[in-house]
XYZ file of C-alpha atoms in Angstrom:
157
model
C -7.746 62.880 100.658
C -5.263 60.724 98.357
C -8.224 59.883 96.063
C -9.528 63.386 95.606
C -6.471 64.923 95.342
C -5.821 62.564 92.402
C -9.248 63.339 90.929
C -8.045 67.311 90.854
C -4.907 66.331 89.049
C -6.865 64.320 86.842
C -8.713 67.334 86.039
C -5.668 69.415 85.712
C -4.593 67.207 82.890
C -7.671 67.216 80.854
C -7.549 70.831 80.989
C -3.833 70.782 79.745
C -5.074 68.287 76.995
C -7.972 71.004 76.041
C -5.259 73.481 75.676
C -3.542 71.567 73.362
C -6.675 70.265 71.647
C -7.464 73.752 71.034
C -4.198 74.346 69.384
C -5.045 71.673 66.583
C -8.929 72.920 66.397
C -7.213 76.628 65.237
C -4.705 74.947 63.167
C -7.597 73.114 61.635
C -9.771 76.279 61.486
C -7.093 78.384 59.632
C -6.649 75.313 56.969
C -10.429 74.784 56.331
C -13.910 76.434 56.579
C -16.119 75.922 59.410
C -18.630 74.738 56.701
C -16.212 72.217 55.442
C -15.170 70.748 58.705
C -19.252 70.676 59.647
C -19.744 68.651 56.470
C -16.766 66.008 56.977
C -16.316 65.785 60.493
C -20.122 64.409 61.552
C -19.176 61.725 64.257
C -17.636 62.779 67.623
C -14.460 60.761 66.977
C -14.078 62.875 63.608
C -14.789 66.142 65.733
C -11.913 64.841 68.519
C -9.343 63.639 65.866
C -10.263 65.211 62.703
C -9.726 62.116 60.553
C -11.614 62.989 57.315
C -9.523 66.373 57.387
C -6.134 65.931 58.881
C -4.174 65.769 55.738
C -6.217 68.894 54.180
C -5.039 70.605 57.918
C -1.472 69.239 57.405
C -1.384 68.109 61.433
C 1.403 65.545 60.860
C 2.285 64.154 64.288
C 0.040 66.394 65.882
C -2.837 63.829 64.653
C -0.905 60.785 66.728
C -0.123 62.834 69.494
C -3.590 64.120 69.804
C -4.767 60.413 69.713
C -2.232 59.160 71.918
C -3.200 61.616 74.442
C -7.164 61.014 74.560
C -6.190 57.104 74.804
C -3.764 57.687 77.471
C -6.257 60.152 79.539
C -9.348 57.778 78.909
C -6.998 54.987 80.491
C -5.839 56.874 83.038
C -9.468 58.339 84.181
C -10.657 54.493 84.067
C -7.886 53.879 86.220
C -8.835 56.555 88.533
C -12.021 55.856 88.666
C -12.098 52.112 89.116
C -8.632 51.655 91.106
C -8.049 54.908 92.574
C -9.470 53.914 96.222
C -7.106 51.015 96.325
C -4.717 51.799 98.844
C -1.763 49.195 97.531
C -2.237 50.847 94.071
C -1.849 54.451 95.187
C 1.839 54.523 94.392
C 1.288 53.344 90.754
C -1.410 55.590 90.693
C 0.638 58.613 91.833
C 3.447 57.734 89.402
C 1.195 57.475 86.454
C -0.564 60.845 87.433
C 2.714 62.504 87.873
C 4.222 61.514 84.827
C 0.960 62.717 82.773
C 0.562 66.004 84.598
C 4.382 66.674 84.109
C 4.460 65.666 80.184
C 1.029 67.763 79.821
C 2.293 70.318 81.668
C 4.985 70.935 79.045
C 3.045 70.634 76.168
C 0.607 73.186 77.869
C 3.664 75.476 78.414
C 4.332 75.320 74.995
C 1.366 75.764 73.486
C 0.366 78.636 75.770
C 2.329 81.284 73.455
C -0.102 80.388 70.388
C -3.333 80.340 72.601
C -2.299 83.791 74.521
C -1.948 85.424 70.972
C -5.268 83.986 69.696
C -6.891 85.376 72.791
C -4.977 88.749 72.334
C -6.129 89.034 69.047
C -9.754 88.169 69.669
C -10.172 91.088 72.275
C -8.196 93.342 70.594
C -5.018 93.616 72.446
C -2.294 95.399 70.441
C 0.137 96.417 72.837
C 3.214 94.189 72.460
C 3.844 94.864 76.377
C 0.366 93.502 77.074
C 0.527 90.350 74.623
C 3.817 89.732 76.400
C 2.142 89.736 79.730
C -0.693 87.464 78.613
C 2.157 84.842 77.274
C 3.940 85.340 80.671
C 0.858 84.573 82.739
C -0.337 81.638 80.735
C 3.231 80.034 80.727
C 3.725 80.695 84.156
C 0.146 79.603 85.108
C 0.845 75.906 83.526
C 4.003 75.704 85.576
C 2.333 76.838 88.654
C -0.391 74.188 88.305
C 2.488 71.475 87.683
C 4.767 72.485 90.692
C 1.345 72.752 93.303
C 0.675 69.208 92.162
C 4.170 67.945 92.695
C 4.093 69.560 95.997
C 1.014 68.009 97.315
C 1.405 64.819 95.860
C 4.978 63.817 96.799
C 5.630 66.061 99.635
C 2.383 66.908 101.362
C 0.557 63.634 101.131
C-alpha cells in the first residue's frame, strides 16, 4: 500500500512539474517563433531545457530551476522504483516525497494563475468573473492535492 501511494505522489510531483514546464514553454514561445525553436532545439535535452535559446527567451533563473527540478525528480523516481519496496527506507522516501510535493505544489500554485489565463484566452473566456473562477479552481486544486498527500502519507498510513 505504501509503495503504490508513494508512486501516486510521485506522479503528482511530475504533474506539478509539467505545469511549471508549461509556463517556461509559453515564455519561450512569446520570445521565439515555433520555426526558430524547431530549428535550434533538435535533441530531447534541448527541448526539455531550451538551452540554445534560453538567452534569447530571457529565462534567467527559470532555466536553472528547470534543470534542478528535472534532475531532482529523475533521482526521486529512481529512488522510488529501486528502493520504494524496502521497509527500512520508507521514512526517508516519505520525507523526500513530502518535501518535493510541498515545494512543487507551491510552484504549481504560483504558476497556476498564468496557466489559467492562457487557458481562458484559448477558449475565448472574456468575463473577468469567469477568469477569476478559473484561477481560483486552478490554485485550489494544487493546494488540495498537496493536502490530500499530506493526509494520506502522514496521518492515514
